[in-house]
Amino acid sequence: MRSFLIQGADPFDTAVFHVSKEDMVFVTTSAETETSVYFPKTTLKDRDLRILEASSALPVACKPIEIDGKLYYDGGIVDPIPYMKAFEMGADKVVVILTKPRNFHRVQGPDKLIANLLSKKYPKSGRAMDYVQKPTIGSLMG
């Protein structure tokens, strides 16, 4: 993925990205500690897009991404909708675009299987994925 982001048909332009006045944070999950780790856009370096990779590295489908000697997975394991981080950063409104009907509830079976596989190498991340409290629509609106 890294080479595609840098050299693909439409490579990621880090310089243009940094000129943007918009604030952005990439959320990842530490494979070792089961905690969310947030990387501000200023930590994204030219031709080093590991933060982007880590923020989308799905457990079992991808290896964890190493950044500064630590391993990271997709931030959605622990913080699937990082609305609290947005409020901490000063947002007064968060827009969440639903991709499922409002009354949709996930079945935990597939998540449990992935959590068990992840637990074999990274027990804390597997536990975090298994027990993560997914926010409800009401908690986002309240």
PDB file of C-alpha atoms in Angstrom:
ATOM      1  CA  MET A   1       0.000   0.000   0.000  1.00  0.00           C
ATOM      2  CA  ARG A   2       2.829   2.391   0.839  1.00  0.00           C
ATOM      3  CA  SER A   3       4.306   2.341  -2.648  1.00  0.00           C
ATOM      4  CA  PHE A   4       0.850   2.813  -4.185  1.00  0.00           C
ATOM      5  CA  LEU A   5       0.221   5.916  -2.053  1.00  0.00           C
ATOM      6  CA  ILE A   6       3.569   7.392  -3.039  1.00  0.00           C
ATOM      7  CA  GLN A   7       3.931   6.240  -6.652  1.00  0.00           C
ATOM      8  CA  GLY A   8       0.415   5.189  -7.752  1.00  0.00           C
ATOM      9  CA  ALA A   9      -1.664   6.734 -10.528  1.00  0.00           C
ATOM     10  CA  ASP A  10      -2.714   9.536  -8.185  1.00  0.00           C
ATOM     11  CA  PRO A  11       0.015   9.770  -5.510  1.00  0.00           C
ATOM     12  CA  PHE A  12      -0.677  11.395  -2.171  1.00  0.00           C
ATOM     13  CA  ASP A  13       0.672  14.983  -2.210  1.00  0.00           C
ATOM     14  CA  THR A  14       1.963  15.590   1.307  1.00  0.00           C
ATOM     15  CA  ALA A  15       2.972  19.204   0.568  1.00  0.00           C
ATOM     16  CA  VAL A  16      -0.531  20.160  -0.565  1.00  0.00           C
ATOM     17  CA  PHE A  17      -2.004  18.258   2.373  1.00  0.00           C
ATOM     18  CA  HIS A  18       0.059  20.279   4.877  1.00  0.00           C
ATOM     19  CA  VAL A  19      -0.906  23.616   3.269  1.00  0.00           C
ATOM     20  CA  SER A  20      -4.560  22.939   4.072  1.00  0.00           C
ATOM     21  CA  LYS A  21      -5.861  24.999   6.992  1.00  0.00           C
ATOM     22  CA  GLU A  22      -8.104  22.143   8.071  1.00  0.00           C
ATOM     23  CA  ASP A  23      -7.071  20.292  11.204  1.00  0.00           C
ATOM     24  CA  MET A  24      -6.921  16.524  10.944  1.00  0.00           C
ATOM     25  CA  VAL A  25      -6.023  13.695  13.248  1.00  0.00           C
ATOM     26  CA  PHE A  26      -5.521  10.055  12.279  1.00  0.00           C
ATOM     27  CA  VAL A  27      -6.708   7.521  14.838  1.00  0.00           C
ATOM     28  CA  THR A  28      -4.859   4.249  15.290  1.00  0.00           C
ATOM     29  CA  THR A  29      -4.911   1.474  17.866  1.00  0.00           C
ATOM     30  CA  SER A  30      -1.730   0.422  19.639  1.00  0.00           C
ATOM     31  CA  ALA A  31      -1.347  -3.318  19.063  1.00  0.00           C
ATOM     32  CA  GLU A  32       0.436  -3.725  22.397  1.00  0.00           C
ATOM     33  CA  THR A  33      -1.617  -1.540  24.757  1.00  0.00           C
ATOM     34  CA  GLU A  34      -5.166  -1.620  23.300  1.00  0.00           C
ATOM     35  CA  THR A  35      -5.372   2.170  23.449  1.00  0.00           C
ATOM     36  CA  SER A  36      -6.224   4.758  20.837  1.00  0.00           C
ATOM     37  CA  VAL A  37      -3.274   6.761  19.577  1.00  0.00           C
ATOM     38  CA  TYR A  38      -4.001   9.953  17.668  1.00  0.00           C
ATOM     39  CA  PHE A  39      -1.523  11.334  15.146  1.00  0.00           C
ATOM     40  CA  PRO A  40      -1.993  14.987  14.115  1.00  0.00           C
ATOM     41  CA  LYS A  41      -1.482  15.758  10.445  1.00  0.00           C
ATOM     42  CA  THR A  42       1.828  17.459  11.279  1.00  0.00           C
ATOM     43  CA  THR A  43       3.314  14.022  12.027  1.00  0.00           C
ATOM     44  CA  LEU A  44       2.727  12.907   8.437  1.00  0.00           C
ATOM     45  CA  LYS A  45       6.052  13.150   6.631  1.00  0.00           C
ATOM     46  CA  ASP A  46       6.808  13.419   2.937  1.00  0.00           C
ATOM     47  CA  ARG A  47       7.022   9.953   1.365  1.00  0.00           C
ATOM     48  CA  ASP A  48       6.375   8.298   4.741  1.00  0.00           C
ATOM     49  CA  LEU A  49       2.704   7.504   4.896  1.00  0.00           C
ATOM     50  CA  ARG A  50       2.788   4.787   7.549  1.00  0.00           C
ATOM     51  CA  ILE A  51       0.312   6.738   9.674  1.00  0.00           C
ATOM     52  CA  LEU A  52      -2.234   6.505   6.848  1.00  0.00           C
ATOM     53  CA  GLU A  53      -1.501   2.802   6.514  1.00  0.00           C
ATOM     54  CA  ALA A  54      -1.832   2.194  10.241  1.00  0.00           C
ATOM     55  CA  SER A  55      -5.129   4.073  10.457  1.00  0.00           C
ATOM     56  CA  SER A  56      -6.596   1.646   7.934  1.00  0.00           C
ATOM     57  CA  ALA A  57      -4.750  -1.598   8.790  1.00  0.00           C
ATOM     58  CA  LEU A  58      -7.505  -4.083   9.571  1.00  0.00           C
ATOM     59  CA  PRO A  59      -6.473  -6.837  11.983  1.00  0.00           C
ATOM     60  CA  VAL A  60      -6.025 -10.304  10.507  1.00  0.00           C
ATOM     61  CA  ALA A  61      -6.249  -8.874   6.949  1.00  0.00           C
ATOM     62  CA  CYS A  62      -3.163  -6.676   7.489  1.00  0.00           C
ATOM     63  CA  LYS A  63       0.000  -6.820   9.520  1.00  0.00           C
ATOM     64  CA  PRO A  64       0.329  -4.080  12.131  1.00  0.00           C
ATOM     65  CA  ILE A  65       2.237  -1.035  10.900  1.00  0.00           C
ATOM     66  CA  GLU A  66       5.413  -0.050  12.730  1.00  0.00           C
ATOM     67  CA  ILE A  67       5.877   3.621  13.573  1.00  0.00           C
ATOM     68  CA  ASP A  68       8.799   4.677  15.772  1.00  0.00           C
ATOM     69  CA  GLY A  69       9.272   1.121  17.031  1.00  0.00           C
ATOM     70  CA  LYS A  70       5.615   0.603  18.011  1.00  0.00           C
ATOM     71  CA  LEU A  71       2.911  -1.370  16.217  1.00  0.00           C
ATOM     72  CA  TYR A  72      -0.475   0.043  15.197  1.00  0.00           C
ATOM     73  CA  TYR A  73      -3.745  -1.098  13.658  1.00  0.00           C
ATOM     74  CA  ASP A  74      -6.877   0.672  12.478  1.00  0.00           C
ATOM     75  CA  GLY A  75      -8.182   3.102  15.091  1.00  0.00           C
ATOM     76  CA  GLY A  76     -11.690   1.745  14.671  1.00  0.00           C
ATOM     77  CA  ILE A  77     -10.803  -1.208  16.892  1.00  0.00           C
ATOM     78  CA  VAL A  78     -10.970   0.978  19.985  1.00  0.00           C
ATOM     79  CA  ASP A  79     -12.456   4.264  18.766  1.00  0.00           C
ATOM     80  CA  PRO A  80     -14.730   3.526  15.787  1.00  0.00           C
ATOM     81  CA  ILE A  81     -16.252   7.014  15.677  1.00  0.00           C
ATOM     82  CA  PRO A  82     -13.765   9.370  17.387  1.00  0.00           C
ATOM     83  CA  TYR A  83     -16.353  12.024  18.174  1.00  0.00           C
ATOM     84  CA  MET A  84     -15.059  12.570  21.728  1.00  0.00           C
ATOM     85  CA  LYS A  85     -11.604  13.387  20.340  1.00  0.00           C
ATOM     86  CA  ALA A  86     -13.224  15.869  17.955  1.00  0.00           C
ATOM     87  CA  PHE A  87     -14.967  17.598  20.866  1.00  0.00           C
ATOM     88  CA  GLU A  88     -11.700  17.604  22.868  1.00  0.00           C
ATOM     89  CA  MET A  89     -10.063  19.342  19.901  1.00  0.00           C
ATOM     90  CA  GLY A  90     -12.694  22.084  19.950  1.00  0.00           C
ATOM     91  CA  ALA A  91     -15.407  20.879  17.582  1.00  0.00           C
ATOM     92  CA  ASP A  92     -18.878  22.008  18.536  1.00  0.00           C
ATOM     93  CA  LYS A  93     -20.598  19.699  16.055  1.00  0.00           C
ATOM     94  CA  VAL A  94     -19.767  16.286  14.622  1.00  0.00           C
ATOM     95  CA  VAL A  95     -21.484  14.925  11.529  1.00  0.00           C
ATOM     96  CA  VAL A  96     -21.719  11.138  11.287  1.00  0.00           C
ATOM     97  CA  ILE A  97     -22.880   9.667   8.001  1.00  0.00           C
ATOM     98  CA  LEU A  98     -24.689   6.409   8.608  1.00  0.00           C
ATOM     99  CA  THR A  99     -24.108   3.609   6.133  1.00  0.00           C
ATOM    100  CA  LYS A 100     -26.720   1.329   7.704  1.00  0.00           C
ATOM    101  CA  PRO A 101     -30.338   1.931   8.745  1.00  0.00           C
ATOM    102  CA  ARG A 102     -30.687   3.788  12.050  1.00  0.00           C
ATOM    103  CA  ASN A 103     -32.050   0.709  13.867  1.00  0.00           C
ATOM    104  CA  PHE A 104     -29.271  -1.612  12.585  1.00  0.00           C
ATOM    105  CA  HIS A 105     -27.403  -3.607  15.260  1.00  0.00           C
ATOM    106  CA  ARG A 106     -24.237  -5.550  14.481  1.00  0.00           C
ATOM    107  CA  VAL A 107     -24.073  -9.246  15.198  1.00  0.00           C
ATOM    108  CA  GLN A 108     -20.985  -9.875  17.322  1.00  0.00           C
ATOM    109  CA  GLY A 109     -20.084 -13.247  15.744  1.00  0.00           C
ATOM    110  CA  PRO A 110     -17.658 -12.022  13.034  1.00  0.00           C
ATOM    111  CA  ASP A 111     -16.055  -9.499  15.403  1.00  0.00           C
ATOM    112  CA  LYS A 112     -15.564 -12.226  17.995  1.00  0.00           C
ATOM    113  CA  LEU A 113     -13.752 -14.452  15.482  1.00  0.00           C
ATOM    114  CA  ILE A 114     -11.415 -11.641  14.433  1.00  0.00           C
ATOM    115  CA  ALA A 115     -10.863 -10.654  18.086  1.00  0.00           C
ATOM    116  CA  ASN A 116      -9.894 -14.252  18.927  1.00  0.00           C
ATOM    117  CA  LEU A 117      -7.431 -14.405  16.017  1.00  0.00           C
ATOM    118  CA  LEU A 118      -5.930 -11.039  16.970  1.00  0.00           C
ATOM    119  CA  SER A 119      -5.647 -12.103  20.636  1.00  0.00           C
ATOM    120  CA  LYS A 120      -3.218 -14.867  19.753  1.00  0.00           C
ATOM    121  CA  LYS A 121      -0.466 -12.349  18.984  1.00  0.00           C
ATOM    122  CA  TYR A 122      -1.765  -9.148  20.619  1.00  0.00           C
ATOM    123  CA  PRO A 123      -3.974 -10.159  23.572  1.00  0.00           C
ATOM    124  CA  LYS A 124      -4.822  -6.614  24.662  1.00  0.00           C
ATOM    125  CA  SER A 125      -5.901  -5.503  21.190  1.00  0.00           C
ATOM    126  CA  GLY A 126      -8.001  -8.627  20.784  1.00  0.00           C
ATOM    127  CA  ARG A 127      -9.722  -7.929  24.102  1.00  0.00           C
ATOM    128  CA  ALA A 128     -10.250  -4.298  23.128  1.00  0.00           C
ATOM    129  CA  MET A 129     -11.839  -5.302  19.850  1.00  0.00           C
ATOM    130  CA  ASP A 130     -14.058  -7.847  21.556  1.00  0.00           C
ATOM    131  CA  TYR A 131     -15.284  -5.474  24.257  1.00  0.00           C
ATOM    132  CA  VAL A 132     -15.259  -2.090  22.547  1.00  0.00           C
ATOM    133  CA  GLN A 133     -18.406  -0.132  23.280  1.00  0.00           C
ATOM    134  CA  LYS A 134     -19.771   0.994  19.951  1.00  0.00           C
ATOM    135  CA  PRO A 135     -21.472   4.373  20.298  1.00  0.00           C
ATOM    136  CA  THR A 136     -25.200   4.500  19.744  1.00  0.00           C
ATOM    137  CA  ILE A 137     -26.828   7.128  17.583  1.00  0.00           C
ATOM    138  CA  GLY A 138     -28.422   8.616  20.690  1.00  0.00           C
ATOM    139  CA  SER A 139     -25.022   9.137  22.335  1.00  0.00           C
ATOM    140  CA  LEU A 140     -23.821  10.980  19.252  1.00  0.00           C
ATOM    141  CA  MET A 141     -26.871  13.222  19.157  1.00  0.00           C
ATOM    142  CA  GLY A 142     -27.126  13.970  22.851  1.00  0.00           C
TER     143      GLY A 142
END
